[in-house]
């Protein structure tokens, strides 16, 4: 009914944005906290990441962004929970490839494939990547010895 | 602020606005399979064929470098460039071409004042007064020079969603060791028209130098620097139907001699030694290097075009559209409209319930509407209003109420789509 | 410096130069009743139809503001602007678009480095090394920042009428607490081609930052920043068949992060508060306000056009013209030719006996020749050479030997006319 | 034979430029000395002015300029010698009107009329005015009490 719009705003994306998943705080410490910021629109997203050694034990987010960013962050949290650091980064890489190329092959049978329509909207790729870039930044930081979470002040999400 | 007299009213009614639209070839196209409706005029205006052709003709017939040549093409280029300057002086009633400096645009004009005048005049503890509704281009240059000179920024508050300056506080703010008061003539997010002449008069009373950001007013209403009484005024070519890459900084006569040079290079010098240089006269002193000659030619054509219609007529036409849009948009349940309900330019900023500004603009784009979503380079104001972004629909004389009606229909669809 | 190999030689011979001239409508006209011969290419080059049309098309079809919009026109404008940046990176082999900053031209590019980098890096007693053959645009910005920072200017001498840098002194000069060495790739008065890579290598050995003024080289020969090894390089659109009002500053990767912002405003920010701002990533950090979008589009078309011919071919063509002109002009009794006899670009500067440069250019203009007389923004050099002005005839690929023959005839007439 | 060129380079102008009149120094003091500078070309002209009360007793110049500037300065020296300050300024005003408008009426039967052709060459008006502007600047300075000439360091001739 809406052409390209249907590709972008698939039902699952609308659902995830109206009812975001893992949309909550995780206490910090022990969680790491990263604030992602999209300079194009001014939207901000706070990501909470709780690691268990090399494994993502829990991940959640808060913030008021657009439908794409909320849905994508929701999908991200469900996709990486339980994954190791390097597995999570691999998913991120594939996700980025998909939203810039439109090729959803890797994600067949996966909810993440719903985001392949984003590639037709170059100005919205940053929206789809906001939560993921916050994750990337959080994964690359390390917990300090006391076990307290590392709080990265604010991370501007500039690369798509 | 422009007054409507009944005779001028008649003029605006007499203009054939539909016919003018035909001067803009870009508007006659489909995007995503539907007709384009261009409602992003506050970001940049479209260009009539006369403007586009003027630049092509310049390159096809007269192109040369200016000022220092004696050959025929150089004479033509110089006279084209200098007559654009003369036209710009008329456009804002500057009286004298010496005070018309060509820059890249409003942003560069403001940076010139901040870095050349500001650097020479601000002392530690001096205050720079801005308003909370300034565009980043009228904030960041002052932050940079404030940091360099240990001056301090203070702000005239904005009252809230109805987006007016809280003028009850102005007198007191001006008396706090303020050296410069820089404010926007028209807000690019709220649509507010500030009483520029009144603000400048108050500043003058306190011996405060004034800069008016006329980016949003110059193409939309009569702008008269003599009437406003400002020391500096800036505007951009691309927002007045002219090309990108050209703009104007107006400098009042008595300021000109005191303004130090900014960029160094060709044209702005009188004599150069290895270790010492003397400056050319204004305005050349402030124009280093080869200027945007074709840009000045295009701007000249744009100013002719706008004044051919009459900026008072344009103002009235756009104001009607703004009021109409305000009324029609108010019908959408849960919409939040920003800025004053009247005394505004043809521009509306709003938020739909349940739909983020960027989702609205992406959706509307697929329906042919060029809207802008975001902070509109007004982040501090947005934070104050408690929003990250708004949807902005900004009109010009080639827009009409029919387009607004269609927009309202699409917005209602969008609202439903995202509310689920 | 470009080398001629026999295979490339063949390429230049294979180009149909006469046909290329037809791409420049402006050249097909009469001035003062005689055919125009445009020999003022060092001041600005003419524009091929493809460049003029690219800008018209942009305004007729795609015009919008860039970067922050999500609607169709804004996407098109953004991608046109950013693909021009990519093309500029290729044009000078910069590798990365992050180091391509769009400015108004060479002059603004140099001012950016002087005011942003220079201000952060020069300390009292530091030295800025220039050469005696610099254009005012590569002198005055350094004088201004030297005065602000109490740094000092020193100059690499020029040898005399044959116009070479005295490189025997360079090593010693570089060791005198020099922070920055800024020099022109090609002299706009002498035609000298400086060995840029060699100069940069020497500077690097002494830990000295380098800036290359490529205003006269970028459109006339292959320019490769990787090969040259400079930290900064500047050129202007209008001298490479592109429009006025656009130019490039190249910044080497490792310099980018250390370069503070210069102008403040829209686009160059990441986040703005009333009192604090964080910057966007390069190159956006250095581009405040609405850029010259159409200018970038025109520059893109110009770079495509030039590289379609091949800048090595252009270089060889122009060098032949330069040599031919030098030989023919030498026949005029009492003429004084400046600059090296070979290893030069297609440009000759000279003085006739008994006729002042401006009388020569006025007279030649009436015969259809666009020559430039004057100090060519090289006053310090002129003083050193003991002249106030010269006549300059500068060639491009659309010129030919026949035009030069006609010029020589006219110069002989002029000589006679003024000698009486 | 040369069209507009003949209007510009009339015989008298060529003569005055090849054999400039009053092309010499006047000792200073008592003469006033002014250096005129044309920023368009870099040419410089030194003007020597010796006043006798309100009257121009002697005036001379030196410098290497173009044919127009040398001829015009020559003509100026012969035209204003013996004139009062205000008479000289009036001639200057008329001369400026002529070289910008082409109207030579005031100077009928006068050698100054030869310069009317300059108006067709707007880039050369500054050349024709160089000596005159130096004169204007010199006339507007005053001798100091000791009777020593006033030396105006350097005067840039920017207005036509
Ligand atoms: C060597 C050189 N440097 C710098 C410039 C200044 O270029 P622009 O006037 O385009 O800024 C020029 C051109 O006049 C030049 O020839
Ligand atoms: C109020 C206001 N000031 C300044 C600017 C900056 O103008 P420019 O980007 O043309 O320099 C704008 C336009 O975006 C504006 O709306
Ligand atoms: S619009 Fe801000 S993240 Fe999508
Ligand atoms: S060209 Fe210098 S004064 Fe005429």
PDB file of N, CA, C and O in Angstrom, chain B residues 26 29 40 43 46 56 59-61 63 65 71-72 104 108 111 115 119 143 148 155 244 262 264 272-274 277 292 365 375 379 383, chain C residues 26 29 40 43 46 56 59-61 63 65 71-72 104 108 111 115 119 143 148 155 244 262 264 272-274 277 292 365 379 383:
ATOM      1  N   UNK B  26      12.213  23.576 -11.275  1.00  0.00           N
ATOM      2  CA  UNK B  26      12.412  22.450 -10.363  1.00  0.00           C
ATOM      3  C   UNK B  26      11.108  22.003  -9.711  1.00  0.00           C
ATOM      4  O   UNK B  26      10.947  20.843  -9.328  1.00  0.00           O
ATOM      5  N   UNK B  29       8.028  18.758 -11.050  1.00  0.00           N
ATOM      6  CA  UNK B  29       8.573  17.404 -11.168  1.00  0.00           C
ATOM      7  C   UNK B  29       7.883  16.465 -10.188  1.00  0.00           C
ATOM      8  O   UNK B  29       7.215  16.887  -9.249  1.00  0.00           O
ATOM      9  N   UNK B  40      10.428  23.283   2.142  1.00  0.00           N
ATOM     10  CA  UNK B  40      11.679  23.373   2.913  1.00  0.00           C
ATOM     11  C   UNK B  40      12.390  24.689   2.596  1.00  0.00           C
ATOM     12  O   UNK B  40      13.611  24.752   2.480  1.00  0.00           O
ATOM     13  N   UNK B  43      15.245  26.226   4.733  1.00  0.00           N
ATOM     14  CA  UNK B  43      16.585  25.649   4.544  1.00  0.00           C
ATOM     15  C   UNK B  43      17.237  26.288   3.332  1.00  0.00           C
ATOM     16  O   UNK B  43      18.368  26.775   3.397  1.00  0.00           O
ATOM     17  N   UNK B  46      14.130  27.828  -3.745  1.00  0.00           N
ATOM     18  CA  UNK B  46      14.416  27.443  -5.126  1.00  0.00           C
ATOM     19  C   UNK B  46      14.789  28.685  -5.949  1.00  0.00           C
ATOM     20  O   UNK B  46      14.657  29.806  -5.452  1.00  0.00           O
ATOM     21  N   UNK B  56      24.649  31.348 -16.073  1.00  0.00           N
ATOM     22  CA  UNK B  56      25.100  30.713 -17.311  1.00  0.00           C
ATOM     23  C   UNK B  56      25.599  31.773 -18.281  1.00  0.00           C
ATOM     24  O   UNK B  56      26.667  31.625 -18.882  1.00  0.00           O
ATOM     25  N   UNK B  59      29.018  32.996 -17.506  1.00  0.00           N
ATOM     26  CA  UNK B  59      30.095  32.085 -17.897  1.00  0.00           C
ATOM     27  C   UNK B  59      30.200  31.924 -19.417  1.00  0.00           C
ATOM     28  O   UNK B  59      31.277  31.673 -19.957  1.00  0.00           O
ATOM     29  N   UNK B  60      29.071  32.062 -20.102  1.00  0.00           N
ATOM     30  CA  UNK B  60      29.084  31.875 -21.561  1.00  0.00           C
ATOM     31  C   UNK B  60      29.636  33.085 -22.293  1.00  0.00           C
ATOM     32  O   UNK B  60      30.094  32.983 -23.418  1.00  0.00           O
ATOM     33  N   UNK B  61      29.569  34.264 -21.635  1.00  0.00           N
ATOM     34  CA  UNK B  61      29.917  35.483 -22.363  1.00  0.00           C
ATOM     35  C   UNK B  61      30.984  36.358 -21.719  1.00  0.00           C
ATOM     36  O   UNK B  61      31.786  36.969 -22.410  1.00  0.00           O
ATOM     37  N   UNK B  63      32.908  35.772 -18.494  1.00  0.00           N
ATOM     38  CA  UNK B  63      33.728  35.326 -17.379  1.00  0.00           C
ATOM     39  C   UNK B  63      35.182  35.797 -17.433  1.00  0.00           C
ATOM     40  O   UNK B  63      35.858  35.664 -18.439  1.00  0.00           O
ATOM     41  N   UNK B  65      38.513  37.213 -14.330  1.00  0.00           N
ATOM     42  CA  UNK B  65      38.733  37.632 -12.962  1.00  0.00           C
ATOM     43  C   UNK B  65      38.523  39.149 -12.865  1.00  0.00           C
ATOM     44  O   UNK B  65      38.563  39.847 -13.868  1.00  0.00           O
ATOM     45  N   UNK B  71      41.496  44.279 -19.584  1.00  0.00           N
ATOM     46  CA  UNK B  71      40.915  43.825 -20.848  1.00  0.00           C
ATOM     47  C   UNK B  71      39.390  43.764 -20.766  1.00  0.00           C
ATOM     48  O   UNK B  71      38.795  43.844 -19.698  1.00  0.00           O
ATOM     49  N   UNK B  72      38.787  43.640 -21.918  1.00  0.00           N
ATOM     50  CA  UNK B  72      37.328  43.741 -22.052  1.00  0.00           C
ATOM     51  C   UNK B  72      36.571  42.803 -21.100  1.00  0.00           C
ATOM     52  O   UNK B  72      35.683  43.232 -20.366  1.00  0.00           O
ATOM     53  N   UNK B 104      30.485  34.087   1.904  1.00  0.00           N
ATOM     54  CA  UNK B 104      29.856  32.862   1.417  1.00  0.00           C
ATOM     55  C   UNK B 104      28.388  32.789   1.823  1.00  0.00           C
ATOM     56  O   UNK B 104      27.572  32.153   1.167  1.00  0.00           O
ATOM     57  N   UNK B 108      29.319  32.830   7.321  1.00  0.00           N
ATOM     58  CA  UNK B 108      30.628  33.450   7.176  1.00  0.00           C
ATOM     59  C   UNK B 108      30.573  34.922   7.569  1.00  0.00           C
ATOM     60  O   UNK B 108      31.513  35.454   8.166  1.00  0.00           O
ATOM     61  N   UNK B 111      30.871  35.031  11.259  1.00  0.00           N
ATOM     62  CA  UNK B 111      32.235  34.692  11.676  1.00  0.00           C
ATOM     63  C   UNK B 111      33.206  35.842  11.428  1.00  0.00           C
ATOM     64  O   UNK B 111      34.119  36.068  12.219  1.00  0.00           O
ATOM     65  N   UNK B 115      35.265  37.221  14.487  1.00  0.00           N
ATOM     66  CA  UNK B 115      36.714  37.043  14.535  1.00  0.00           C
ATOM     67  C   UNK B 115      37.475  38.342  14.309  1.00  0.00           C
ATOM     68  O   UNK B 115      38.547  38.545  14.882  1.00  0.00           O
ATOM     69  N   UNK B 119      37.383  40.004  18.036  1.00  0.00           N
ATOM     70  CA  UNK B 119      38.722  39.810  18.570  1.00  0.00           C
ATOM     71  C   UNK B 119      39.354  41.139  18.972  1.00  0.00           C
ATOM     72  O   UNK B 119      40.095  41.213  19.953  1.00  0.00           O
ATOM     73  N   UNK B 143      30.757  31.735  20.723  1.00  0.00           N
ATOM     74  CA  UNK B 143      31.394  30.864  21.728  1.00  0.00           C
ATOM     75  C   UNK B 143      32.900  30.807  21.482  1.00  0.00           C
ATOM     76  O   UNK B 143      33.703  30.880  22.412  1.00  0.00           O
ATOM     77  N   UNK B 148      38.288  32.707  23.267  1.00  0.00           N
ATOM     78  CA  UNK B 148      39.587  33.315  22.979  1.00  0.00           C
ATOM     79  C   UNK B 148      39.828  34.581  23.794  1.00  0.00           C
ATOM     80  O   UNK B 148      40.945  34.878  24.202  1.00  0.00           O
ATOM     81  N   UNK B 155      22.061  35.253  27.463  1.00  0.00           N
ATOM     82  CA  UNK B 155      20.966  35.015  26.519  1.00  0.00           C
ATOM     83  C   UNK B 155      19.668  35.697  26.947  1.00  0.00           C
ATOM     84  O   UNK B 155      19.294  35.642  28.124  1.00  0.00           O
ATOM     85  N   UNK B 244      23.959  29.355  -4.122  1.00  0.00           N
ATOM     86  CA  UNK B 244      24.744  29.002  -2.947  1.00  0.00           C
ATOM     87  C   UNK B 244      26.129  29.641  -3.076  1.00  0.00           C
ATOM     88  O   UNK B 244      26.563  29.989  -4.164  1.00  0.00           O
ATOM     89  N   UNK B 262      40.137  40.519   8.074  1.00  0.00           N
ATOM     90  CA  UNK B 262      39.996  39.171   8.609  1.00  0.00           C
ATOM     91  C   UNK B 262      40.876  38.213   7.808  1.00  0.00           C
ATOM     92  O   UNK B 262      41.955  37.857   8.246  1.00  0.00           O
ATOM     93  N   UNK B 264      43.454  37.329   4.819  1.00  0.00           N
ATOM     94  CA  UNK B 264      44.454  38.046   4.052  1.00  0.00           C
ATOM     95  C   UNK B 264      44.613  37.432   2.671  1.00  0.00           C
ATOM     96  O   UNK B 264      44.358  36.251   2.493  1.00  0.00           O
ATOM     97  N   UNK B 272      51.853  45.359  -0.602  1.00  0.00           N
ATOM     98  CA  UNK B 272      52.410  44.254   0.183  1.00  0.00           C
ATOM     99  C   UNK B 272      53.930  44.291   0.121  1.00  0.00           C
ATOM    100  O   UNK B 272      54.511  44.407  -0.954  1.00  0.00           O
ATOM    101  N   UNK B 273      54.548  44.236   1.273  1.00  0.00           N
ATOM    102  CA  UNK B 273      55.982  44.027   1.371  1.00  0.00           C
ATOM    103  C   UNK B 273      56.211  42.642   1.965  1.00  0.00           C
ATOM    104  O   UNK B 273      55.285  42.029   2.452  1.00  0.00           O
ATOM    105  N   UNK B 274      57.450  42.195   1.951  1.00  0.00           N
ATOM    106  CA  UNK B 274      57.709  40.891   2.561  1.00  0.00           C
ATOM    107  C   UNK B 274      57.255  40.867   4.015  1.00  0.00           C
ATOM    108  O   UNK B 274      56.780  39.865   4.525  1.00  0.00           O
ATOM    109  N   UNK B 277      52.171  45.026   5.305  1.00  0.00           N
ATOM    110  CA  UNK B 277      51.150  45.170   4.286  1.00  0.00           C
ATOM    111  C   UNK B 277      50.223  46.302   4.674  1.00  0.00           C
ATOM    112  O   UNK B 277      49.950  46.530   5.846  1.00  0.00           O
ATOM    113  N   UNK B 292      33.317  35.114  -5.296  1.00  0.00           N
ATOM    114  CA  UNK B 292      32.349  34.313  -6.043  1.00  0.00           C
ATOM    115  C   UNK B 292      31.624  35.234  -7.021  1.00  0.00           C
ATOM    116  O   UNK B 292      30.505  35.677  -6.778  1.00  0.00           O
ATOM    117  N   UNK B 365       7.915  12.558   2.639  1.00  0.00           N
ATOM    118  CA  UNK B 365       8.740  12.613   1.429  1.00  0.00           C
ATOM    119  C   UNK B 365       8.223  11.640   0.383  1.00  0.00           C
ATOM    120  O   UNK B 365       8.163  11.950  -0.797  1.00  0.00           O
ATOM    121  N   UNK B 375      16.599  19.405  14.519  1.00  0.00           N
ATOM    122  CA  UNK B 375      16.745  20.504  15.482  1.00  0.00           C
ATOM    123  C   UNK B 375      16.933  21.837  14.774  1.00  0.00           C
ATOM    124  O   UNK B 375      17.027  22.874  15.428  1.00  0.00           O
ATOM    125  N   UNK B 379      19.648  23.647  18.515  1.00  0.00           N
ATOM    126  CA  UNK B 379      19.645  22.677  19.612  1.00  0.00           C
ATOM    127  C   UNK B 379      19.386  23.278  20.988  1.00  0.00           C
ATOM    128  O   UNK B 379      18.579  22.743  21.744  1.00  0.00           O
ATOM    129  N   UNK B 383      16.267  22.091  23.371  1.00  0.00           N
ATOM    130  CA  UNK B 383      16.397  21.539  24.718  1.00  0.00           C
ATOM    131  C   UNK B 383      15.534  22.310  25.682  1.00  0.00           C
ATOM    132  O   UNK B 383      14.875  21.746  26.540  1.00  0.00           O
TER     133      UNK B 383
ATOM    134  N   UNK C  26      32.420  30.917 -24.734  1.00  0.00           N
ATOM    135  CA  UNK C  26      32.880  32.293 -24.522  1.00  0.00           C
ATOM    136  C   UNK C  26      34.017  32.665 -25.473  1.00  0.00           C
ATOM    137  O   UNK C  26      34.199  33.840 -25.807  1.00  0.00           O
ATOM    138  N   UNK C  29      33.863  34.697 -29.691  1.00  0.00           N
ATOM    139  CA  UNK C  29      33.230  36.014 -29.717  1.00  0.00           C
ATOM    140  C   UNK C  29      34.224  37.071 -30.172  1.00  0.00           C
ATOM    141  O   UNK C  29      35.434  36.860 -30.191  1.00  0.00           O
ATOM    142  N   UNK C  40      44.561  35.114 -20.450  1.00  0.00           N
ATOM    143  CA  UNK C  40      44.612  35.501 -19.028  1.00  0.00           C
ATOM    144  C   UNK C  40      44.222  34.307 -18.160  1.00  0.00           C
ATOM    145  O   UNK C  40      43.502  34.429 -17.171  1.00  0.00           O
ATOM    146  N   UNK C  43      44.832  34.071 -14.326  1.00  0.00           N
ATOM    147  CA  UNK C  43      43.892  34.788 -13.457  1.00  0.00           C
ATOM    148  C   UNK C  43      42.653  33.943 -13.236  1.00  0.00           C
ATOM    149  O   UNK C  43      42.219  33.729 -12.103  1.00  0.00           O
ATOM    150  N   UNK C  46      38.575  29.688 -18.481  1.00  0.00           N
ATOM    151  CA  UNK C  46      37.198  29.663 -18.964  1.00  0.00           C
ATOM    152  C   UNK C  46      36.543  28.325 -18.613  1.00  0.00           C
ATOM    153  O   UNK C  46      37.220  27.424 -18.142  1.00  0.00           O
ATOM    154  N   UNK C  56      23.509  24.465 -13.892  1.00  0.00           N
ATOM    155  CA  UNK C  56      22.123  24.747 -14.260  1.00  0.00           C
ATOM    156  C   UNK C  56      21.249  23.551 -13.931  1.00  0.00           C
ATOM    157  O   UNK C  56      20.166  23.699 -13.348  1.00  0.00           O
ATOM    158  N   UNK C  59      20.393  23.288 -10.304  1.00  0.00           N
ATOM    159  CA  UNK C  59      19.344  24.211  -9.868  1.00  0.00           C
ATOM    160  C   UNK C  59      17.989  23.898 -10.504  1.00  0.00           C
ATOM    161  O   UNK C  59      16.952  24.164  -9.915  1.00  0.00           O
ATOM    162  N   UNK C  60      18.017  23.351 -11.709  1.00  0.00           N
ATOM    163  CA  UNK C  60      16.754  23.066 -12.395  1.00  0.00           C
ATOM    164  C   UNK C  60      16.083  21.808 -11.872  1.00  0.00           C
ATOM    165  O   UNK C  60      14.880  21.630 -12.019  1.00  0.00           O
ATOM    166  N   UNK C  61      16.889  20.908 -11.266  1.00  0.00           N
ATOM    167  CA  UNK C  61      16.323  19.607 -10.906  1.00  0.00           C
ATOM    168  C   UNK C  61      16.494  19.200  -9.444  1.00  0.00           C
ATOM    169  O   UNK C  61      15.612  18.555  -8.884  1.00  0.00           O
ATOM    170  N   UNK C  63      18.115  21.112  -6.595  1.00  0.00           N
ATOM    171  CA  UNK C  63      18.551  22.041  -5.559  1.00  0.00           C
ATOM    172  C   UNK C  63      17.847  21.850  -4.210  1.00  0.00           C
ATOM    173  O   UNK C  63      16.625  21.787  -4.123  1.00  0.00           O
ATOM    174  N   UNK C  65      19.028  22.118   0.399  1.00  0.00           N
ATOM    175  CA  UNK C  65      20.155  22.199   1.320  1.00  0.00           C
ATOM    176  C   UNK C  65      20.626  20.779   1.654  1.00  0.00           C
ATOM    177  O   UNK C  65      19.890  19.818   1.476  1.00  0.00           O
ATOM    178  N   UNK C  71      14.422  14.439   2.828  1.00  0.00           N
ATOM    179  CA  UNK C  71      13.575  14.358   1.631  1.00  0.00           C
ATOM    180  C   UNK C  71      14.409  14.159   0.372  1.00  0.00           C
ATOM    181  O   UNK C  71      15.622  14.315   0.374  1.00  0.00           O
ATOM    182  N   UNK C  72      13.713  13.794  -0.682  1.00  0.00           N
ATOM    183  CA  UNK C  72      14.356  13.393  -1.936  1.00  0.00           C
ATOM    184  C   UNK C  72      15.363  14.434  -2.443  1.00  0.00           C
ATOM    185  O   UNK C  72      16.513  14.112  -2.734  1.00  0.00           O
ATOM    186  N   UNK C 104      36.176  28.677  -0.234  1.00  0.00           N
ATOM    187  CA  UNK C 104      35.858  29.545  -1.378  1.00  0.00           C
ATOM    188  C   UNK C 104      36.935  29.462  -2.452  1.00  0.00           C
ATOM    189  O   UNK C 104      36.661  29.690  -3.628  1.00  0.00           O
ATOM    190  N   UNK C 108      41.088  31.347   0.762  1.00  0.00           N
ATOM    191  CA  UNK C 108      40.419  30.958   1.996  1.00  0.00           C
ATOM    192  C   UNK C 108      41.056  29.698   2.584  1.00  0.00           C
ATOM    193  O   UNK C 108      41.177  29.568   3.808  1.00  0.00           O
ATOM    194  N   UNK C 111      44.034  30.822   4.482  1.00  0.00           N
ATOM    195  CA  UNK C 111      43.625  31.519   5.706  1.00  0.00           C
ATOM    196  C   UNK C 111      43.147  30.550   6.772  1.00  0.00           C
ATOM    197  O   UNK C 111      43.385  30.748   7.964  1.00  0.00           O
ATOM    198  N   UNK C 115      44.917  30.592  10.282  1.00  0.00           N
ATOM    199  CA  UNK C 115      44.194  31.034  11.468  1.00  0.00           C
ATOM    200  C   UNK C 115      43.850  29.890  12.420  1.00  0.00           C
ATOM    201  O   UNK C 115      43.836  30.093  13.634  1.00  0.00           O
ATOM    202  N   UNK C 119      47.354  29.516  14.512  1.00  0.00           N
ATOM    203  CA  UNK C 119      47.085  30.112  15.809  1.00  0.00           C
ATOM    204  C   UNK C 119      47.356  29.123  16.937  1.00  0.00           C
ATOM    205  O   UNK C 119      47.803  29.498  18.016  1.00  0.00           O
ATOM    206  N   UNK C 143      51.450  36.852   7.495  1.00  0.00           N
ATOM    207  CA  UNK C 143      51.807  38.092   8.197  1.00  0.00           C
ATOM    208  C   UNK C 143      50.827  38.344   9.333  1.00  0.00           C
ATOM    209  O   UNK C 143      51.211  38.717  10.448  1.00  0.00           O
ATOM    210  N   UNK C 148      49.953  38.119  15.261  1.00  0.00           N
ATOM    211  CA  UNK C 148      49.171  37.696  16.419  1.00  0.00           C
ATOM    212  C   UNK C 148      49.968  36.828  17.378  1.00  0.00           C
ATOM    213  O   UNK C 148      49.785  36.891  18.595  1.00  0.00           O
ATOM    214  N   UNK C 155      62.173  34.079   4.234  1.00  0.00           N
ATOM    215  CA  UNK C 155      61.895  33.805   2.825  1.00  0.00           C
ATOM    216  C   UNK C 155      63.040  33.070   2.139  1.00  0.00           C
ATOM    217  O   UNK C 155      64.202  33.407   2.323  1.00  0.00           O
ATOM    218  N   UNK C 244      33.552  29.983  -9.877  1.00  0.00           N
ATOM    219  CA  UNK C 244      34.073  30.826  -8.807  1.00  0.00           C
ATOM    220  C   UNK C 244      33.380  30.438  -7.502  1.00  0.00           C
ATOM    221  O   UNK C 244      32.305  29.852  -7.499  1.00  0.00           O
ATOM    222  N   UNK C 262      37.675  26.395  12.629  1.00  0.00           N
ATOM    223  CA  UNK C 262      37.945  27.801  12.313  1.00  0.00           C
ATOM    224  C   UNK C 262      36.644  28.592  12.396  1.00  0.00           C
ATOM    225  O   UNK C 262      36.397  29.262  13.396  1.00  0.00           O
ATOM    226  N   UNK C 264      32.657  28.965  12.990  1.00  0.00           N
ATOM    227  CA  UNK C 264      31.630  28.240  13.722  1.00  0.00           C
ATOM    228  C   UNK C 264      30.281  28.398  13.055  1.00  0.00           C
ATOM    229  O   UNK C 264      30.029  29.398  12.403  1.00  0.00           O
ATOM    230  N   UNK C 272      25.323  21.317  20.226  1.00  0.00           N
ATOM    231  CA  UNK C 272      25.481  22.689  20.689  1.00  0.00           C
ATOM    232  C   UNK C 272      24.660  22.920  21.947  1.00  0.00           C
ATOM    233  O   UNK C 272      23.477  22.595  21.989  1.00  0.00           O
ATOM    234  N   UNK C 273      25.323  23.445  22.955  1.00  0.00           N
ATOM    235  CA  UNK C 273      24.631  23.949  24.139  1.00  0.00           C
ATOM    236  C   UNK C 273      24.758  25.459  24.138  1.00  0.00           C
ATOM    237  O   UNK C 273      25.534  26.014  23.377  1.00  0.00           O
ATOM    238  N   UNK C 274      24.039  26.110  25.053  1.00  0.00           N
ATOM    239  CA  UNK C 274      24.192  27.562  25.124  1.00  0.00           C
ATOM    240  C   UNK C 274      25.650  27.955  25.365  1.00  0.00           C
ATOM    241  O   UNK C 274      26.123  28.964  24.872  1.00  0.00           O
ATOM    242  N   UNK C 277      30.056  23.562  22.979  1.00  0.00           N
ATOM    243  CA  UNK C 277      29.748  22.912  21.722  1.00  0.00           C
ATOM    244  C   UNK C 277      30.759  21.820  21.461  1.00  0.00           C
ATOM    245  O   UNK C 277      31.920  21.940  21.826  1.00  0.00           O
ATOM    246  N   UNK C 292      28.859  25.979  -0.689  1.00  0.00           N
ATOM    247  CA  UNK C 292      28.581  26.301  -2.081  1.00  0.00           C
ATOM    248  C   UNK C 292      28.295  25.004  -2.824  1.00  0.00           C
ATOM    249  O   UNK C 292      29.155  24.448  -3.512  1.00  0.00           O
ATOM    250  N   UNK C 365      44.310  44.784 -25.759  1.00  0.00           N
ATOM    251  CA  UNK C 365      42.882  44.506 -25.574  1.00  0.00           C
ATOM    252  C   UNK C 365      42.084  44.989 -26.780  1.00  0.00           C
ATOM    253  O   UNK C 365      41.167  44.318 -27.249  1.00  0.00           O
ATOM    254  N   UNK C 379      53.749  41.626  -5.393  1.00  0.00           N
ATOM    255  CA  UNK C 379      54.488  42.880  -5.216  1.00  0.00           C
ATOM    256  C   UNK C 379      55.889  42.702  -4.640  1.00  0.00           C
ATOM    257  O   UNK C 379      56.840  43.278  -5.161  1.00  0.00           O
ATOM    258  N   UNK C 383      59.259  43.969  -6.603  1.00  0.00           N
ATOM    259  CA  UNK C 383      60.228  44.930  -6.078  1.00  0.00           C
ATOM    260  C   UNK C 383      61.633  44.360  -6.130  1.00  0.00           C
ATOM    261  O   UNK C 383      62.577  45.027  -6.505  1.00  0.00           O
TER     262      UNK C 383
END
